[in-house]
PDB file of C-alpha atoms in Angstrom:
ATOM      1  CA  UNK A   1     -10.962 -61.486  65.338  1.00  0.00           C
ATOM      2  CA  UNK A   2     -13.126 -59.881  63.091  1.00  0.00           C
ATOM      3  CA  UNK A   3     -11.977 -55.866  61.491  1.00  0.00           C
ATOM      4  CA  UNK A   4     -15.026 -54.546  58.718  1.00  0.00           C
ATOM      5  CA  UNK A   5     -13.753 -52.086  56.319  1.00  0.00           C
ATOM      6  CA  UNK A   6     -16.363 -49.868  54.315  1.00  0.00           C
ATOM      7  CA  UNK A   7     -15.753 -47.075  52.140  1.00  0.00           C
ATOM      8  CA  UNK A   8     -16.571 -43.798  53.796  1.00  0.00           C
ATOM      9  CA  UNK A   9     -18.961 -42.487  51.541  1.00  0.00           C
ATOM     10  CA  UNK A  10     -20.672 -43.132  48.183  1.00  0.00           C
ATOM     11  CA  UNK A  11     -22.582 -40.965  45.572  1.00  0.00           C
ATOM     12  CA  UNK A  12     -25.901 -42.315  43.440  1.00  0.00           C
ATOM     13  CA  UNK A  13     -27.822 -40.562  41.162  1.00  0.00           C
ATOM     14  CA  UNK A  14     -31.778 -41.114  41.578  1.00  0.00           C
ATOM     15  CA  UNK A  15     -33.117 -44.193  39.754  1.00  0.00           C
ATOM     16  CA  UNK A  16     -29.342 -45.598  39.791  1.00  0.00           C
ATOM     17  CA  UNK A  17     -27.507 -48.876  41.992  1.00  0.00           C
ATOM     18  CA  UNK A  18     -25.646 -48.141  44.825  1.00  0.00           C
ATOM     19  CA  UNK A  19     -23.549 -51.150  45.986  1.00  0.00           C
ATOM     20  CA  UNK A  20     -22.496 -50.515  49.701  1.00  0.00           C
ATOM     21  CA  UNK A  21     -19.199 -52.776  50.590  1.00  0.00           C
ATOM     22  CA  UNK A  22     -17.771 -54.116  53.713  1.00  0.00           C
ATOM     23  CA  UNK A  23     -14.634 -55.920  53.741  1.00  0.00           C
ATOM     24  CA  UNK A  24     -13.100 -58.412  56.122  1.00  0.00           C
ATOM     25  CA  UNK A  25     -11.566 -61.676  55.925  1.00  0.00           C
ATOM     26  CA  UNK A  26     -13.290 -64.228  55.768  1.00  0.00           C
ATOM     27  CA  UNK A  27     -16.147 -62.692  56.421  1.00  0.00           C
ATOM     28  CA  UNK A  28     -18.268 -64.921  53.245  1.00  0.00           C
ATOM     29  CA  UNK A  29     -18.554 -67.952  56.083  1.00  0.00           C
ATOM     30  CA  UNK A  30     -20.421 -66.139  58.788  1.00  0.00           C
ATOM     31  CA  UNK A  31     -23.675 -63.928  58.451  1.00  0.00           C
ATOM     32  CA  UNK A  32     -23.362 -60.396  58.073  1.00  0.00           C
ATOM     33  CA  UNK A  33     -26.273 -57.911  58.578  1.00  0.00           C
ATOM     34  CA  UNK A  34     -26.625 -54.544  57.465  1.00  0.00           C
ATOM     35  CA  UNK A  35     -28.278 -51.360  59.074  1.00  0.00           C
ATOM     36  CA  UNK A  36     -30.040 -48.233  57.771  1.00  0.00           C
ATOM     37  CA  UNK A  37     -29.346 -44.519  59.959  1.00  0.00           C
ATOM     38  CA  UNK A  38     -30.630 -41.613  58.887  1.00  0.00           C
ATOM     39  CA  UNK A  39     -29.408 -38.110  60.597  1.00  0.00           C
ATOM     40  CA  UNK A  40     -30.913 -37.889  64.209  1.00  0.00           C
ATOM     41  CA  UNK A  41     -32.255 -41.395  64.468  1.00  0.00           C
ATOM     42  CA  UNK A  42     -30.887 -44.511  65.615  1.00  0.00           C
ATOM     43  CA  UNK A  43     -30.283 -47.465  63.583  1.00  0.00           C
ATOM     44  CA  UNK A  44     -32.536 -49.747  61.488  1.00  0.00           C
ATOM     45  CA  UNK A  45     -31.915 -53.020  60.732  1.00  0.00           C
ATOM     46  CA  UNK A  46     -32.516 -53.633  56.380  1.00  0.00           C
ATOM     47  CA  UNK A  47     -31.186 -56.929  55.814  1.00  0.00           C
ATOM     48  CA  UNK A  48     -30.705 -59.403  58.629  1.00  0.00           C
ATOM     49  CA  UNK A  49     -28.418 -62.407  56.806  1.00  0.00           C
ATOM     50  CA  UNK A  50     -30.245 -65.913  56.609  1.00  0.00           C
ATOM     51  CA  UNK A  51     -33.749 -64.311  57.940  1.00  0.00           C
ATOM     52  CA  UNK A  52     -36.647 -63.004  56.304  1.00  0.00           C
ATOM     53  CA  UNK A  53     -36.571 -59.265  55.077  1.00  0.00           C
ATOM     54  CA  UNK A  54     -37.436 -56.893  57.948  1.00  0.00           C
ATOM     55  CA  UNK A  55     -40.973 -55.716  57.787  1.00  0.00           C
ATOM     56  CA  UNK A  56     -41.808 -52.855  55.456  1.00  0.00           C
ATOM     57  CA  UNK A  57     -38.158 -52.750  54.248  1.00  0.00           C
ATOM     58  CA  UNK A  58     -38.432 -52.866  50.570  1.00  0.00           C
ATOM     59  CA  UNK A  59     -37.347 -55.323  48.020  1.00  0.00           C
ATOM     60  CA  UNK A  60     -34.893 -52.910  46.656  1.00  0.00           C
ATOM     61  CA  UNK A  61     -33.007 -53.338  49.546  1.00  0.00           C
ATOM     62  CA  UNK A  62     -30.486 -56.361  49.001  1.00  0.00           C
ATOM     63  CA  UNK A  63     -27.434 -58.301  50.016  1.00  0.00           C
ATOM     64  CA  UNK A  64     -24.689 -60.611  49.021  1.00  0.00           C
ATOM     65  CA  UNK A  65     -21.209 -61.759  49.820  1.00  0.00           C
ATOM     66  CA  UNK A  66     -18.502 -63.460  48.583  1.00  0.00           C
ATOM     67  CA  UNK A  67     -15.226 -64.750  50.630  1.00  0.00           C
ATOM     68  CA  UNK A  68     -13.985 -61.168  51.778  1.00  0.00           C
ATOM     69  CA  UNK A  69     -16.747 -58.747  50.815  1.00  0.00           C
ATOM     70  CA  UNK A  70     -20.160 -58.221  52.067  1.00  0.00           C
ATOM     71  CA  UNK A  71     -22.229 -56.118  49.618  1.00  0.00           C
ATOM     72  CA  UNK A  72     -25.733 -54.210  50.077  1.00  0.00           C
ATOM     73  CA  UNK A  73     -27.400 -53.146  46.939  1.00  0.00           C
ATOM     74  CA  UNK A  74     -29.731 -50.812  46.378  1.00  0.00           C
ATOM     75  CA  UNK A  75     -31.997 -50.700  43.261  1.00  0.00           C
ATOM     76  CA  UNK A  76     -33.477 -47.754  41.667  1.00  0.00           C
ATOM     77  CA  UNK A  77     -32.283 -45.575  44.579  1.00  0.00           C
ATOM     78  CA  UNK A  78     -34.486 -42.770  45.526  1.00  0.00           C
ATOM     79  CA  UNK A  79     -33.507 -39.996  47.505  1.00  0.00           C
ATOM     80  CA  UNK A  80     -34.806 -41.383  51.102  1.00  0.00           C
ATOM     81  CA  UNK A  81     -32.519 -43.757  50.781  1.00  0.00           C
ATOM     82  CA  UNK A  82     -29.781 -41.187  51.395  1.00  0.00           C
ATOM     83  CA  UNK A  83     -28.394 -42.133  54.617  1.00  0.00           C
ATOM     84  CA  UNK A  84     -25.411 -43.913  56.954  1.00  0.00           C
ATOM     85  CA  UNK A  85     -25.284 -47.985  56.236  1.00  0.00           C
ATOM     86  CA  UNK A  86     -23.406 -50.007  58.664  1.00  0.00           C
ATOM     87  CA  UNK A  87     -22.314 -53.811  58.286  1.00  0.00           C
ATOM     88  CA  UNK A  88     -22.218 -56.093  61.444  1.00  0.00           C
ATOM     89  CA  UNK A  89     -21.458 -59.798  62.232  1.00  0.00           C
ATOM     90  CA  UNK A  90     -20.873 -61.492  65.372  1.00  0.00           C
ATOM     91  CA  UNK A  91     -17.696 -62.787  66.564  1.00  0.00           C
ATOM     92  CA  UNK A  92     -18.501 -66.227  68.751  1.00  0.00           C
ATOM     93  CA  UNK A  93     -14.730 -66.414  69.830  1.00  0.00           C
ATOM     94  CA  UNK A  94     -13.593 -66.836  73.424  1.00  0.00           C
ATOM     95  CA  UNK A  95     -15.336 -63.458  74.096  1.00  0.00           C
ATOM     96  CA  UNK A  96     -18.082 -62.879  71.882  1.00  0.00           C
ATOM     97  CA  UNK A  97     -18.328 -59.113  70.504  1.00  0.00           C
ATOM     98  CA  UNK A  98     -20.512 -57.158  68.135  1.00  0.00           C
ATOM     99  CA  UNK A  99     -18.773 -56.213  65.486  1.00  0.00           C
ATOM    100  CA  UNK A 100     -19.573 -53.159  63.262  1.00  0.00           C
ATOM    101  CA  UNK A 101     -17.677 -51.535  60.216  1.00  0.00           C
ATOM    102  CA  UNK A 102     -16.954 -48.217  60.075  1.00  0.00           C
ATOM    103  CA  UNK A 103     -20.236 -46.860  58.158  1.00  0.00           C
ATOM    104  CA  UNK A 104     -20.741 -45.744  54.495  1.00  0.00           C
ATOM    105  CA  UNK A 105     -22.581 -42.126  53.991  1.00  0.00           C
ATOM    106  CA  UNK A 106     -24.780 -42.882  50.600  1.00  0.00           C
ATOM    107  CA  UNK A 107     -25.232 -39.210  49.566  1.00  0.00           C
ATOM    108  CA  UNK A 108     -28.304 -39.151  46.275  1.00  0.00           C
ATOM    109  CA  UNK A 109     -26.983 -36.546  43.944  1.00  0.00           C
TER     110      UNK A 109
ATOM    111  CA  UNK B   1     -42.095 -53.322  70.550  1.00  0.00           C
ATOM    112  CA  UNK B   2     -40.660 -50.604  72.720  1.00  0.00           C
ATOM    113  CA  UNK B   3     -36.861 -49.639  74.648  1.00  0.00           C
ATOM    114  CA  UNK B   4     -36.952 -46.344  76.342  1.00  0.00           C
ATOM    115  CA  UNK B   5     -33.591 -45.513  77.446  1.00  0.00           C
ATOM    116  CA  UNK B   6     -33.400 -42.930  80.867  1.00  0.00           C
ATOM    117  CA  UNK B   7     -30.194 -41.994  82.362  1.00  0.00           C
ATOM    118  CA  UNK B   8     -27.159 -40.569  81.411  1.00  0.00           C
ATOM    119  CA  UNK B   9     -26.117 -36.204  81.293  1.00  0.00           C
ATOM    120  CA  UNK B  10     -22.996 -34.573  82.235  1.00  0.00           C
ATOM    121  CA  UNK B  11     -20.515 -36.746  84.470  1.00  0.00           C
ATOM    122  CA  UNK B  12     -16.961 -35.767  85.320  1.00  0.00           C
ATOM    123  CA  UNK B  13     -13.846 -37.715  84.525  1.00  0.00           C
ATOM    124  CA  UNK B  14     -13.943 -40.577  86.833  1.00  0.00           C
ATOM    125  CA  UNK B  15     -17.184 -40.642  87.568  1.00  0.00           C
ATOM    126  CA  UNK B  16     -20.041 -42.968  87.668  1.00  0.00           C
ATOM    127  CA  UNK B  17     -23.927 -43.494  86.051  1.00  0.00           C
ATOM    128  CA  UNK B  18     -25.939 -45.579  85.292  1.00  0.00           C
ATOM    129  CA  UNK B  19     -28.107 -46.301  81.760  1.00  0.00           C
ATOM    130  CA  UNK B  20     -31.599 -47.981  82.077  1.00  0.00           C
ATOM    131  CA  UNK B  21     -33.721 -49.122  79.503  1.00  0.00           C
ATOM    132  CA  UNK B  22     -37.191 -50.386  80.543  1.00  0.00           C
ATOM    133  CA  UNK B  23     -39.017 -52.442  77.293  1.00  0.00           C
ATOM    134  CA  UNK B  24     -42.607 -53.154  76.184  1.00  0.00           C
ATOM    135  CA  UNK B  25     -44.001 -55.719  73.278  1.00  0.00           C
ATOM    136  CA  UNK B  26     -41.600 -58.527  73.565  1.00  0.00           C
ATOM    137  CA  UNK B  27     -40.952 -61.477  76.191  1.00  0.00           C
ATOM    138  CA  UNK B  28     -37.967 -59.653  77.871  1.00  0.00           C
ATOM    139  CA  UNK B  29     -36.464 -62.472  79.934  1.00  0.00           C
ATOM    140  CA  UNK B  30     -36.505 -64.344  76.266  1.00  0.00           C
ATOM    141  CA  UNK B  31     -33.553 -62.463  74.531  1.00  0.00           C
ATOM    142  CA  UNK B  32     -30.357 -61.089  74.986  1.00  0.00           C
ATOM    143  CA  UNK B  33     -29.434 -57.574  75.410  1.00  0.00           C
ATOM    144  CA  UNK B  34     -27.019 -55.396  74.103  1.00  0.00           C
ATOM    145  CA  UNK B  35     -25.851 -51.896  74.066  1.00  0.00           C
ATOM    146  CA  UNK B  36     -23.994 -49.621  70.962  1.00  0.00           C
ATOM    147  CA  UNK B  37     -22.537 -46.591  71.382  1.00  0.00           C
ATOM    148  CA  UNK B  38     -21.944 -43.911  69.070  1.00  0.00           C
ATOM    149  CA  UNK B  39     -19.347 -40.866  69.289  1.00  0.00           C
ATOM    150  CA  UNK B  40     -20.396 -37.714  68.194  1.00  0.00           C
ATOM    151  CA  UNK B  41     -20.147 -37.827  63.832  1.00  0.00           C
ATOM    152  CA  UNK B  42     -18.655 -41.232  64.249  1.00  0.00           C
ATOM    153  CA  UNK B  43     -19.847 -45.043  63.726  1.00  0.00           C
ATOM    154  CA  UNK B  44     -21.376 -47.347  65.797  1.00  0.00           C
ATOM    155  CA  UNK B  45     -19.191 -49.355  68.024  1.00  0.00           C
ATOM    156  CA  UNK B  46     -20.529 -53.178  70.242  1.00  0.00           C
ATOM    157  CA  UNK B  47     -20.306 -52.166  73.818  1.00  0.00           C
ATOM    158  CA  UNK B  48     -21.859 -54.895  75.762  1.00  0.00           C
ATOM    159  CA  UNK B  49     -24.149 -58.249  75.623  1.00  0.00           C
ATOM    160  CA  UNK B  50     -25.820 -60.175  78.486  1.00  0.00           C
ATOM    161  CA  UNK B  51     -27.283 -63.136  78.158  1.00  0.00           C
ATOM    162  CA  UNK B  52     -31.286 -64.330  78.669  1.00  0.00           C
ATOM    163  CA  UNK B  53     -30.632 -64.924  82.540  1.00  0.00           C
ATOM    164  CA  UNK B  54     -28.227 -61.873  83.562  1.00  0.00           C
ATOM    165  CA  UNK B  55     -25.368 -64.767  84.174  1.00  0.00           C
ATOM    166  CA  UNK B  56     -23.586 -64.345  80.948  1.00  0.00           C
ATOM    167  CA  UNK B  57     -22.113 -61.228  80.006  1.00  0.00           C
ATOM    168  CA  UNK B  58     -19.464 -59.739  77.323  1.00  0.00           C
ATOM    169  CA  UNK B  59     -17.995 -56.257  76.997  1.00  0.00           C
ATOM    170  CA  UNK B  60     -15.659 -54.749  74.748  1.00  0.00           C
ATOM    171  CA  UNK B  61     -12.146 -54.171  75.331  1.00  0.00           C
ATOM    172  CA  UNK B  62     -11.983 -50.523  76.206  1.00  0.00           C
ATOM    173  CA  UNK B  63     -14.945 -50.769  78.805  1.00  0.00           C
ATOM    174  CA  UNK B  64     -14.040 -54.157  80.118  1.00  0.00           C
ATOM    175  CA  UNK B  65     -13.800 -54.318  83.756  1.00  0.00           C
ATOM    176  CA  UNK B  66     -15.059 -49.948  83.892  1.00  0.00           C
ATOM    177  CA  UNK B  67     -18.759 -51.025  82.515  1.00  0.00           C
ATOM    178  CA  UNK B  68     -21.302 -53.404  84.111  1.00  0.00           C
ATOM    179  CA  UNK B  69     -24.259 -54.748  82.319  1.00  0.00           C
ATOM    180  CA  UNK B  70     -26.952 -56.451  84.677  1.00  0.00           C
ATOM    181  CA  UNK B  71     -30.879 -57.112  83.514  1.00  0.00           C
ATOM    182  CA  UNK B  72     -34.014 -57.373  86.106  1.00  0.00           C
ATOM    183  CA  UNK B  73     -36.403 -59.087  84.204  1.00  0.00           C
ATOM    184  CA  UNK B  74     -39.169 -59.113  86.642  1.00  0.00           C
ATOM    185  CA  UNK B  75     -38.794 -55.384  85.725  1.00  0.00           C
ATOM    186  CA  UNK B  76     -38.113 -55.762  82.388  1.00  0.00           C
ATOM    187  CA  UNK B  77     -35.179 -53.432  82.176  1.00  0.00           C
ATOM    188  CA  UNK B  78     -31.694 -53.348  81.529  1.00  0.00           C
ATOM    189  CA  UNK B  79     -28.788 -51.435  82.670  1.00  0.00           C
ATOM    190  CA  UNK B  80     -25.372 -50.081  81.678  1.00  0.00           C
ATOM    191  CA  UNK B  81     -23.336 -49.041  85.028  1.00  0.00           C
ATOM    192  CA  UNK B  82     -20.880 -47.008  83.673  1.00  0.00           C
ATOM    193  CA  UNK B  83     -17.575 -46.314  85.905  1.00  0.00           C
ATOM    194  CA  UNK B  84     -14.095 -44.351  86.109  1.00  0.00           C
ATOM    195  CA  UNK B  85     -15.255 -42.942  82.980  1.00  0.00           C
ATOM    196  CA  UNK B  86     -13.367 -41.244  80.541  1.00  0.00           C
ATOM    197  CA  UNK B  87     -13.334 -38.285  77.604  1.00  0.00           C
ATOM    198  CA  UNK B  88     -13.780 -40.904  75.139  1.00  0.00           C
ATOM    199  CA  UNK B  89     -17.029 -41.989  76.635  1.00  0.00           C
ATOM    200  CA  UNK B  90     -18.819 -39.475  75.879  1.00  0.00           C
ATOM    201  CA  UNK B  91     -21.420 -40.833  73.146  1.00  0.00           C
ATOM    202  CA  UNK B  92     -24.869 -41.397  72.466  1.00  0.00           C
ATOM    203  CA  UNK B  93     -25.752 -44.978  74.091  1.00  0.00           C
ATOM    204  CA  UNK B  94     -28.581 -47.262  72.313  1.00  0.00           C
ATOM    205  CA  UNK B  95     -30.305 -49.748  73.926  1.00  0.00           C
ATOM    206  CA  UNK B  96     -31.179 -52.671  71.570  1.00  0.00           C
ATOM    207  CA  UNK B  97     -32.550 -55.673  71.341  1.00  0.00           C
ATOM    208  CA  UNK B  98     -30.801 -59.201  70.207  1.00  0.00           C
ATOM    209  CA  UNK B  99     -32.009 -61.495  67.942  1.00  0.00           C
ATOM    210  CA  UNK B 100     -30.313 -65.025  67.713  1.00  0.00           C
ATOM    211  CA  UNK B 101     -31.385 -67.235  64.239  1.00  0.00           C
ATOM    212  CA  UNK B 102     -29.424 -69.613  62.257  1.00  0.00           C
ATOM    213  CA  UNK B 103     -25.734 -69.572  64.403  1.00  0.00           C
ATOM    214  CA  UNK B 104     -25.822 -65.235  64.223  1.00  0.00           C
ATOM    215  CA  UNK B 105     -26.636 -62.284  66.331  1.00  0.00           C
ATOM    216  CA  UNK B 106     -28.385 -59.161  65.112  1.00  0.00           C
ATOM    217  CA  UNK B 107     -29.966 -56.316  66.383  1.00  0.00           C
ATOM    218  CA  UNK B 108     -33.672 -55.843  65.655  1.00  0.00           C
ATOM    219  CA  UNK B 109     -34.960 -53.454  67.957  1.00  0.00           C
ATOM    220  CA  UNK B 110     -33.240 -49.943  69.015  1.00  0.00           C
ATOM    221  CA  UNK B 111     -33.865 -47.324  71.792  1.00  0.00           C
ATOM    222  CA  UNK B 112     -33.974 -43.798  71.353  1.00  0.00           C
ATOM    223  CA  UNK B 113     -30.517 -43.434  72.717  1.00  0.00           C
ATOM    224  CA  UNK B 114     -29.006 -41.374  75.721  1.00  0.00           C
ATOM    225  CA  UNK B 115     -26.477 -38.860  75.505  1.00  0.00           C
ATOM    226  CA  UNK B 116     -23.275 -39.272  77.657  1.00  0.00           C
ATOM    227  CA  UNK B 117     -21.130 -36.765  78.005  1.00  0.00           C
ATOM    228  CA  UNK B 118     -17.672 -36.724  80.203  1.00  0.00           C
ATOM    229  CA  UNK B 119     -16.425 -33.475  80.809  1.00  0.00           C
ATOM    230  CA  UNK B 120     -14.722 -31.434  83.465  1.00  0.00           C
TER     231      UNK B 120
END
């Protein structure tokens, strides 16, 4: 079964790339979507793996992966972007589960 | 496309409720249903899935067989029956909407979420 693993927080300055990561094995051969929360609100999906971009989530908003790690990038952050990111897969064993890391706080300096 | 969440409060160790979450703007009995939960200051954590029909369902380990998820969709509402609940329930419970594309499931729509709170 599936564990994510993402660094609890991570600092930006304006205008600068922020690289959110979420670590699990394997995790490069399944699809792995990431989410957007800002304080008080519930989640928002911002890159949904293998689909088209959600609508009005920008193109600065981006994400890759490689064997282990799942990354989100953000370009040229801005200081709305300050918020809690969460990875997420779905695990289609003999019990299917949701599966979400642990969350990354992006604080904008 | 709409989830308003009603339910939840103040419940006593080992007691019962029961979420609901009535939706607007999609084709209900078309997607699968799940429900997150989040602790107070902590992540989100998969509580439960059911499937297009109501037949299929899949809960995670620490509500499995406390937690019931059941959908009416001539009413277009879900539900979370929550029982024997514990400390460590207490949360704020979203509502949300599946999406299935491509062999994966995300979560594309969220409600507002209800606060749960077990306390003596």
């Amino acid at each position: 079964s599936y564990v994510l693993t993402q660094p609890p927080s991570l600092s930006v300055a304006p205008g600068q790339t922020a690289r959110v990561t979420c670590e699990g094995k394997d995790i490069g051969y399944t699809k792995v979507h990431w989410y957007q929360q800002k304080p008080g609100q519930a989640p928002l999906l911002v890159v949904s793996d293998g689909s088209d971009r959600p609508s009005g989530i920008p193109e600065r908003l981006s994400a890759s992966k490689s064997v282990n790690t799942a990354t989100l990038t953000i370009n040229r952050v801005e200081a709305g972007d300050e918020a809690d990111y969460y990875c997420q897969l779905w695990d289609f064993g003999s019990e299917q589960r949701g599966v979400f890391g642990g969350g990354t706080k992006l604080t904008v300096l | 496309v709409q989830l308003v969440q009603s339910g939840g409060g103040l419940i006593q160790p080992g007691g019962s409720v029961r979420l609901d979450c009535s939706v607007s703007g999609f084709t209900f009995h078309k997607f699968a249903m799940s429900w997150v939960r989040q602790a107070p200051g902590k992540g989100l954590v998969w509580v439960s899935s059911i499937g297009v029909s109501g037949g299929t369902t899949f809960h995670a380990d620490p509500v499995r067989g406390r937690f019931m998820t059941s959908r009416d969709n001539s009413k277009d509402t879900v539900y979370l029956q929550m029982n024997d609940l514990r400390v460590e329930d207490t949360a704020l419970y979203y509502c949300v909407k599946e999406q299935y594309v491509g062999g994966t499931t995300y979560f594309d729509a969220w409600g507002q979420g209800t606060p749960v709170t077990v306390s003596s």
